Amino acid sequence: MASTTKRNLYFDNAKLILIFLVVFGHVISPLKRNDDFLFTVYTVIYLFHMPAFILISGYFAKGYRKKGYLMKSVKKILLPYVIFQVIYSIFYFFNGEEQTLTFDFLQPHWSLWFLLSLFCWNIFLYVFARLKWAGFLLAVGIGIAVGYIDQIGSFLSLSRTFVFFPYFLFGFLIDAKHIQWIKDFKFSSVIGIGLICATFIVFSYSFPSEAVPWLLGSSSYADMGNVNLIDGVFRGIQYISTFIVIFGFLTLVPSGGSKFTVIGERTLYIYLLHGFIIKIIETFVSDESLAAFAQNYLLLILFSISICLILGSYLIKKYTKPLIELRL
């Protein structure tokens, strides 16, 4: 939502790394069942990559009170959601995933939940931003409490909207001095690497496969198993763990520009378009053939990088801009 003449290279670099993790996470998702290493990589990625993206989105939502901001949100977030919801519905019908062609705007397809939730988070600011850090604590409390509502789930992306909102609000509440503090923190890179590695080690030994839905934030506690009062404590621990790993990630993001930094400006293009590539491969390539690539980690990384480079290129932006940014 930011429209500045001078780009913040630090955040562009952060978004570049995060969009790679989004793509890589989707690439390895069908392969993680039979490979313990990929499973650990997947869970570590899903612990923080979308929360970090959401935090950065909140950081750039500080102009929500400016005239025309709400209509800008409708144009840049809600309308692309409607357009791609239609496109995905048609795509799923023709690839056989859906038996009938229906257009349901209340159940977001796959990764489109982010757009619907992002629009809601911007609306929530009109209430929660006034409360500042008390509002953040309230948002965390709501994120924990909604898990006890059995009916909450993917409908209107309600579960993810409330569960992930604290990250958006946290990003809104911090400012440049906090980011500078993270970058200038003594031994920040060493601490960041240590936090990421420690998370990887812990997850490799102790993260159960049935706990993956907790990372997605799309289900109630009941849908993820037998609901217990202690589940709220677990979500609170997850919030703390995620913020710690996000801190570690942000300490490692370079501040200087490179020839790839510009792709960080085009993450929305990659986010909206890469799903078609992933789904086409899953449609036409058998599970057995996909499994053959499971342990070829370098190939999976290079394939994910290629998707980011292609979909983040100038040409893709030029020809898909009318659809994604609605600029004719």
PDB file of C-alpha atoms in Angstrom, residues 76-268:
ATOM      1  CA  LYS A  76      -5.559  -2.328  -4.904  1.00  0.00           C
ATOM      2  CA  ILE A  77      -6.666  -5.173  -2.632  1.00  0.00           C
ATOM      3  CA  LEU A  78     -10.356  -6.016  -2.859  1.00  0.00           C
ATOM      4  CA  LEU A  79     -10.855  -5.740  -6.629  1.00  0.00           C
ATOM      5  CA  PRO A  80      -7.794  -7.900  -7.447  1.00  0.00           C
ATOM      6  CA  TYR A  81      -9.208 -10.434  -4.987  1.00  0.00           C
ATOM      7  CA  VAL A  82     -12.509 -10.528  -6.878  1.00  0.00           C
ATOM      8  CA  ILE A  83     -10.757 -10.754 -10.265  1.00  0.00           C
ATOM      9  CA  PHE A  84      -8.412 -13.574  -9.266  1.00  0.00           C
ATOM     10  CA  GLN A  85     -11.143 -15.413  -7.413  1.00  0.00           C
ATOM     11  CA  VAL A  86     -12.966 -15.585 -10.759  1.00  0.00           C
ATOM     12  CA  ILE A  87      -9.795 -16.608 -12.613  1.00  0.00           C
ATOM     13  CA  TYR A  88      -8.983 -19.344 -10.079  1.00  0.00           C
ATOM     14  CA  SER A  89     -12.571 -20.628 -10.231  1.00  0.00           C
ATOM     15  CA  ILE A  90     -12.288 -21.015 -14.006  1.00  0.00           C
ATOM     16  CA  PHE A  91      -8.798 -22.513 -13.685  1.00  0.00           C
ATOM     17  CA  TYR A  92      -9.903 -25.092 -11.110  1.00  0.00           C
ATOM     18  CA  PHE A  93     -12.857 -26.059 -13.291  1.00  0.00           C
ATOM     19  CA  PHE A  94     -10.710 -26.704 -16.347  1.00  0.00           C
ATOM     20  CA  ASN A  95      -7.965 -28.569 -14.489  1.00  0.00           C
ATOM     21  CA  GLY A  96     -10.576 -30.866 -12.968  1.00  0.00           C
ATOM     22  CA  GLU A  97     -10.161 -29.792  -9.355  1.00  0.00           C
ATOM     23  CA  GLU A  98     -13.754 -28.490  -9.321  1.00  0.00           C
ATOM     24  CA  GLN A  99     -16.557 -30.436 -10.970  1.00  0.00           C
ATOM     25  CA  THR A 100     -18.795 -27.414 -11.540  1.00  0.00           C
ATOM     26  CA  LEU A 101     -17.991 -23.834 -12.459  1.00  0.00           C
ATOM     27  CA  THR A 102     -19.070 -21.696  -9.530  1.00  0.00           C
ATOM     28  CA  PHE A 103     -17.994 -18.288  -8.309  1.00  0.00           C
ATOM     29  CA  ASP A 104     -17.906 -18.165  -4.527  1.00  0.00           C
ATOM     30  CA  PHE A 105     -16.409 -14.932  -3.229  1.00  0.00           C
ATOM     31  CA  LEU A 106     -16.893 -15.941   0.401  1.00  0.00           C
ATOM     32  CA  GLN A 107     -14.413 -18.848   0.304  1.00  0.00           C
ATOM     33  CA  PRO A 108     -11.020 -17.571  -0.927  1.00  0.00           C
ATOM     34  CA  HIS A 109      -9.159 -19.864  -3.284  1.00  0.00           C
ATOM     35  CA  TRP A 110      -5.769 -21.037  -2.039  1.00  0.00           C
ATOM     36  CA  SER A 111      -3.441 -18.038  -1.441  1.00  0.00           C
ATOM     37  CA  LEU A 112      -6.115 -15.397  -2.114  1.00  0.00           C
ATOM     38  CA  TRP A 113      -7.013 -15.387   1.589  1.00  0.00           C
ATOM     39  CA  PHE A 114      -4.189 -12.881   2.067  1.00  0.00           C
ATOM     40  CA  LEU A 115      -5.894 -10.198  -0.036  1.00  0.00           C
ATOM     41  CA  LEU A 116      -9.218 -10.568   1.731  1.00  0.00           C
ATOM     42  CA  SER A 117      -7.569 -10.519   5.148  1.00  0.00           C
ATOM     43  CA  LEU A 118      -5.314  -7.596   4.162  1.00  0.00           C
ATOM     44  CA  PHE A 119      -8.365  -5.516   3.287  1.00  0.00           C
ATOM     45  CA  CYS A 120      -9.948  -6.359   6.654  1.00  0.00           C
ATOM     46  CA  TRP A 121      -6.739  -5.515   8.539  1.00  0.00           C
ATOM     47  CA  ASN A 122      -6.719  -2.055   6.985  1.00  0.00           C
ATOM     48  CA  ILE A 123     -10.316  -1.571   8.127  1.00  0.00           C
ATOM     49  CA  PHE A 124      -9.471  -2.805  11.625  1.00  0.00           C
ATOM     50  CA  LEU A 125      -6.925   0.004  11.965  1.00  0.00           C
ATOM     51  CA  TYR A 126      -9.726   2.552  12.305  1.00  0.00           C
ATOM     52  CA  VAL A 127     -10.493   0.954  15.689  1.00  0.00           C
ATOM     53  CA  PHE A 128      -7.296  -0.696  16.921  1.00  0.00           C
ATOM     54  CA  ALA A 129      -4.808   2.017  15.914  1.00  0.00           C
ATOM     55  CA  ARG A 130      -6.445   4.399  18.400  1.00  0.00           C
ATOM     56  CA  LEU A 131      -5.710   1.962  21.215  1.00  0.00           C
ATOM     57  CA  LYS A 132      -2.033   1.637  20.224  1.00  0.00           C
ATOM     58  CA  TRP A 133      -0.218  -1.061  22.239  1.00  0.00           C
ATOM     59  CA  ALA A 134      -3.308  -1.817  24.295  1.00  0.00           C
ATOM     60  CA  GLY A 135      -4.967  -2.541  20.950  1.00  0.00           C
ATOM     61  CA  PHE A 136      -2.126  -4.911  20.108  1.00  0.00           C
ATOM     62  CA  LEU A 137      -2.684  -6.866  23.329  1.00  0.00           C
ATOM     63  CA  LEU A 138      -6.400  -6.930  22.571  1.00  0.00           C
ATOM     64  CA  ALA A 139      -5.674  -8.235  19.046  1.00  0.00           C
ATOM     65  CA  VAL A 140      -3.515 -11.006  20.505  1.00  0.00           C
ATOM     66  CA  GLY A 141      -6.299 -11.895  22.918  1.00  0.00           C
ATOM     67  CA  ILE A 142      -8.821 -12.047  20.079  1.00  0.00           C
ATOM     68  CA  GLY A 143      -6.421 -14.137  17.976  1.00  0.00           C
ATOM     69  CA  ILE A 144      -6.203 -16.632  20.811  1.00  0.00           C
ATOM     70  CA  ALA A 145      -9.923 -16.551  21.620  1.00  0.00           C
ATOM     71  CA  VAL A 146     -11.248 -17.127  18.088  1.00  0.00           C
ATOM     72  CA  GLY A 147      -9.660 -20.554  18.096  1.00  0.00           C
ATOM     73  CA  TYR A 148     -12.344 -21.649  20.533  1.00  0.00           C
ATOM     74  CA  ILE A 149     -15.103 -20.813  18.028  1.00  0.00           C
ATOM     75  CA  ASP A 150     -15.779 -24.134  16.311  1.00  0.00           C
ATOM     76  CA  GLN A 151     -17.360 -22.610  13.200  1.00  0.00           C
ATOM     77  CA  ILE A 152     -14.509 -20.258  12.366  1.00  0.00           C
ATOM     78  CA  GLY A 153     -12.397 -21.277   9.397  1.00  0.00           C
ATOM     79  CA  SER A 154     -11.791 -20.307   5.762  1.00  0.00           C
ATOM     80  CA  PHE A 155     -15.184 -18.626   5.288  1.00  0.00           C
ATOM     81  CA  LEU A 156     -14.296 -15.001   4.450  1.00  0.00           C
ATOM     82  CA  SER A 157     -10.817 -15.962   5.706  1.00  0.00           C
ATOM     83  CA  LEU A 158     -12.115 -15.155   9.193  1.00  0.00           C
ATOM     84  CA  SER A 159      -9.750 -17.381  11.139  1.00  0.00           C
ATOM     85  CA  ARG A 160      -6.612 -16.114   9.446  1.00  0.00           C
ATOM     86  CA  THR A 161      -7.867 -12.536   9.578  1.00  0.00           C
ATOM     87  CA  PHE A 162      -8.072 -12.593  13.371  1.00  0.00           C
ATOM     88  CA  VAL A 163      -5.142 -14.945  14.037  1.00  0.00           C
ATOM     89  CA  PHE A 164      -2.660 -12.982  11.902  1.00  0.00           C
ATOM     90  CA  PHE A 165      -3.927  -9.459  12.671  1.00  0.00           C
ATOM     91  CA  PRO A 166      -1.516  -8.955  15.638  1.00  0.00           C
ATOM     92  CA  TYR A 167       1.422  -9.096  13.212  1.00  0.00           C
ATOM     93  CA  PHE A 168      -0.153  -6.450  10.982  1.00  0.00           C
ATOM     94  CA  LEU A 169      -0.921  -4.195  13.945  1.00  0.00           C
ATOM     95  CA  PHE A 170       2.569  -4.680  15.385  1.00  0.00           C
ATOM     96  CA  GLY A 171       4.053  -3.605  12.053  1.00  0.00           C
ATOM     97  CA  PHE A 172       1.790  -0.553  12.041  1.00  0.00           C
ATOM     98  CA  LEU A 173       2.821   0.431  15.568  1.00  0.00           C
ATOM     99  CA  ILE A 174       6.587   0.244  15.070  1.00  0.00           C
ATOM    100  CA  ASP A 175       8.447   2.922  13.152  1.00  0.00           C
ATOM    101  CA  ALA A 176      11.799   3.560  11.485  1.00  0.00           C
ATOM    102  CA  LYS A 177      13.712   3.860  14.768  1.00  0.00           C
ATOM    103  CA  HIS A 178      12.664   0.346  15.752  1.00  0.00           C
ATOM    104  CA  ILE A 179      13.826  -1.047  12.419  1.00  0.00           C
ATOM    105  CA  GLN A 180      17.098   0.842  12.781  1.00  0.00           C
ATOM    106  CA  TRP A 181      17.497  -0.600  16.269  1.00  0.00           C
ATOM    107  CA  ILE A 182      17.113  -4.108  14.854  1.00  0.00           C
ATOM    108  CA  LYS A 183      19.715  -3.415  12.168  1.00  0.00           C
ATOM    109  CA  ASP A 184      22.141  -1.785  14.622  1.00  0.00           C
ATOM    110  CA  PHE A 185      21.644  -4.341  17.383  1.00  0.00           C
ATOM    111  CA  LYS A 186      25.035  -5.601  18.574  1.00  0.00           C
ATOM    112  CA  PHE A 187      25.912  -8.956  17.037  1.00  0.00           C
ATOM    113  CA  SER A 188      22.487  -8.857  15.329  1.00  0.00           C
ATOM    114  CA  SER A 189      23.519 -11.106  12.438  1.00  0.00           C
ATOM    115  CA  VAL A 190      25.020 -13.709  14.764  1.00  0.00           C
ATOM    116  CA  ILE A 191      21.885 -13.629  16.923  1.00  0.00           C
ATOM    117  CA  GLY A 192      19.656 -13.843  13.827  1.00  0.00           C
ATOM    118  CA  ILE A 193      21.510 -16.867  12.461  1.00  0.00           C
ATOM    119  CA  GLY A 194      21.458 -18.454  15.892  1.00  0.00           C
ATOM    120  CA  LEU A 195      17.696 -17.989  16.260  1.00  0.00           C
ATOM    121  CA  ILE A 196      16.948 -19.442  12.819  1.00  0.00           C
ATOM    122  CA  CYS A 197      19.286 -22.402  13.352  1.00  0.00           C
ATOM    123  CA  ALA A 198      17.928 -23.065  16.849  1.00  0.00           C
ATOM    124  CA  THR A 199      14.375 -23.047  15.487  1.00  0.00           C
ATOM    125  CA  PHE A 200      15.372 -25.470  12.757  1.00  0.00           C
ATOM    126  CA  ILE A 201      17.009 -27.837  15.248  1.00  0.00           C
ATOM    127  CA  VAL A 202      14.053 -27.742  17.654  1.00  0.00           C
ATOM    128  CA  PHE A 203      11.539 -28.305  14.855  1.00  0.00           C
ATOM    129  CA  SER A 204      13.579 -31.143  13.372  1.00  0.00           C
ATOM    130  CA  TYR A 205      13.332 -33.084  16.628  1.00  0.00           C
ATOM    131  CA  SER A 206      10.025 -32.056  18.137  1.00  0.00           C
ATOM    132  CA  PHE A 207       7.524 -30.664  15.615  1.00  0.00           C
ATOM    133  CA  PRO A 208       4.721 -33.217  15.046  1.00  0.00           C
ATOM    134  CA  SER A 209       3.194 -33.570  11.582  1.00  0.00           C
ATOM    135  CA  GLU A 210      -0.333 -33.162  12.958  1.00  0.00           C
ATOM    136  CA  ALA A 211       0.601 -29.672  14.250  1.00  0.00           C
ATOM    137  CA  VAL A 212       1.062 -28.169  10.761  1.00  0.00           C
ATOM    138  CA  PRO A 213      -2.485 -26.637  10.749  1.00  0.00           C
ATOM    139  CA  TRP A 214      -1.416 -24.487  13.712  1.00  0.00           C
ATOM    140  CA  LEU A 215       1.043 -22.710  11.412  1.00  0.00           C
ATOM    141  CA  LEU A 216      -1.637 -22.001   8.800  1.00  0.00           C
ATOM    142  CA  GLY A 217      -4.005 -20.230  11.176  1.00  0.00           C
ATOM    143  CA  SER A 218      -7.024 -21.277   9.132  1.00  0.00           C
ATOM    144  CA  SER A 219      -8.797 -23.608  11.577  1.00  0.00           C
ATOM    145  CA  SER A 220     -10.361 -23.604  15.007  1.00  0.00           C
ATOM    146  CA  TYR A 221      -8.771 -25.591  17.803  1.00  0.00           C
ATOM    147  CA  ALA A 222     -11.553 -28.156  17.465  1.00  0.00           C
ATOM    148  CA  ASP A 223     -10.819 -28.653  13.762  1.00  0.00           C
ATOM    149  CA  MET A 224      -7.166 -29.257  14.609  1.00  0.00           C
ATOM    150  CA  GLY A 225      -7.977 -31.886  17.245  1.00  0.00           C
ATOM    151  CA  ASN A 226      -9.798 -32.171  20.519  1.00  0.00           C
ATOM    152  CA  VAL A 227     -10.245 -28.659  21.890  1.00  0.00           C
ATOM    153  CA  ASN A 228      -8.671 -27.991  25.308  1.00  0.00           C
ATOM    154  CA  LEU A 229      -8.411 -24.847  27.386  1.00  0.00           C
ATOM    155  CA  ILE A 230      -4.628 -25.042  27.127  1.00  0.00           C
ATOM    156  CA  ASP A 231      -4.832 -24.575  23.338  1.00  0.00           C
ATOM    157  CA  GLY A 232      -4.968 -20.825  23.880  1.00  0.00           C
ATOM    158  CA  VAL A 233      -1.666 -21.051  25.742  1.00  0.00           C
ATOM    159  CA  PHE A 234      -0.152 -22.915  22.815  1.00  0.00           C
ATOM    160  CA  ARG A 235      -1.252 -20.175  20.403  1.00  0.00           C
ATOM    161  CA  GLY A 236       0.214 -17.573  22.738  1.00  0.00           C
ATOM    162  CA  ILE A 237       3.517 -19.461  22.704  1.00  0.00           C
ATOM    163  CA  GLN A 238       3.288 -19.613  18.925  1.00  0.00           C
ATOM    164  CA  TYR A 239       2.887 -15.808  18.788  1.00  0.00           C
ATOM    165  CA  ILE A 240       5.979 -15.335  20.937  1.00  0.00           C
ATOM    166  CA  SER A 241       8.009 -17.867  18.924  1.00  0.00           C
ATOM    167  CA  THR A 242       6.992 -16.290  15.627  1.00  0.00           C
ATOM    168  CA  PHE A 243       7.911 -12.769  16.747  1.00  0.00           C
ATOM    169  CA  ILE A 244      11.304 -14.026  17.923  1.00  0.00           C
ATOM    170  CA  VAL A 245      12.013 -15.706  14.566  1.00  0.00           C
ATOM    171  CA  ILE A 246      10.787 -12.622  12.664  1.00  0.00           C
ATOM    172  CA  PHE A 247      13.277 -10.577  14.692  1.00  0.00           C
ATOM    173  CA  GLY A 248      16.010 -13.035  13.733  1.00  0.00           C
ATOM    174  CA  PHE A 249      14.997 -12.799  10.086  1.00  0.00           C
ATOM    175  CA  LEU A 250      14.942  -8.985  10.059  1.00  0.00           C
ATOM    176  CA  THR A 251      18.467  -8.834  11.496  1.00  0.00           C
ATOM    177  CA  LEU A 252      19.710 -10.767   8.457  1.00  0.00           C
ATOM    178  CA  VAL A 253      18.049  -8.660   5.751  1.00  0.00           C
ATOM    179  CA  PRO A 254      20.627  -6.553   3.844  1.00  0.00           C
ATOM    180  CA  SER A 255      20.051  -2.799   3.631  1.00  0.00           C
ATOM    181  CA  GLY A 256      21.821  -2.188   0.330  1.00  0.00           C
ATOM    182  CA  GLY A 257      20.369  -2.604  -3.122  1.00  0.00           C
ATOM    183  CA  SER A 258      21.241  -5.184  -5.771  1.00  0.00           C
ATOM    184  CA  LYS A 259      19.978  -5.967  -9.256  1.00  0.00           C
ATOM    185  CA  PHE A 260      17.475  -8.358  -7.694  1.00  0.00           C
ATOM    186  CA  THR A 261      16.113  -5.880  -5.134  1.00  0.00           C
ATOM    187  CA  VAL A 262      13.666  -4.500  -7.683  1.00  0.00           C
ATOM    188  CA  ILE A 263      11.801  -7.818  -7.560  1.00  0.00           C
ATOM    189  CA  GLY A 264      10.891  -6.905  -3.992  1.00  0.00           C
ATOM    190  CA  GLU A 265       8.674  -4.195  -5.489  1.00  0.00           C
ATOM    191  CA  ARG A 266       6.747  -6.807  -7.492  1.00  0.00           C
ATOM    192  CA  THR A 267       5.973  -9.426  -4.884  1.00  0.00           C
ATOM    193  CA  LEU A 268       2.217  -9.122  -5.465  1.00  0.00           C
TER     194      LEU A 268
END
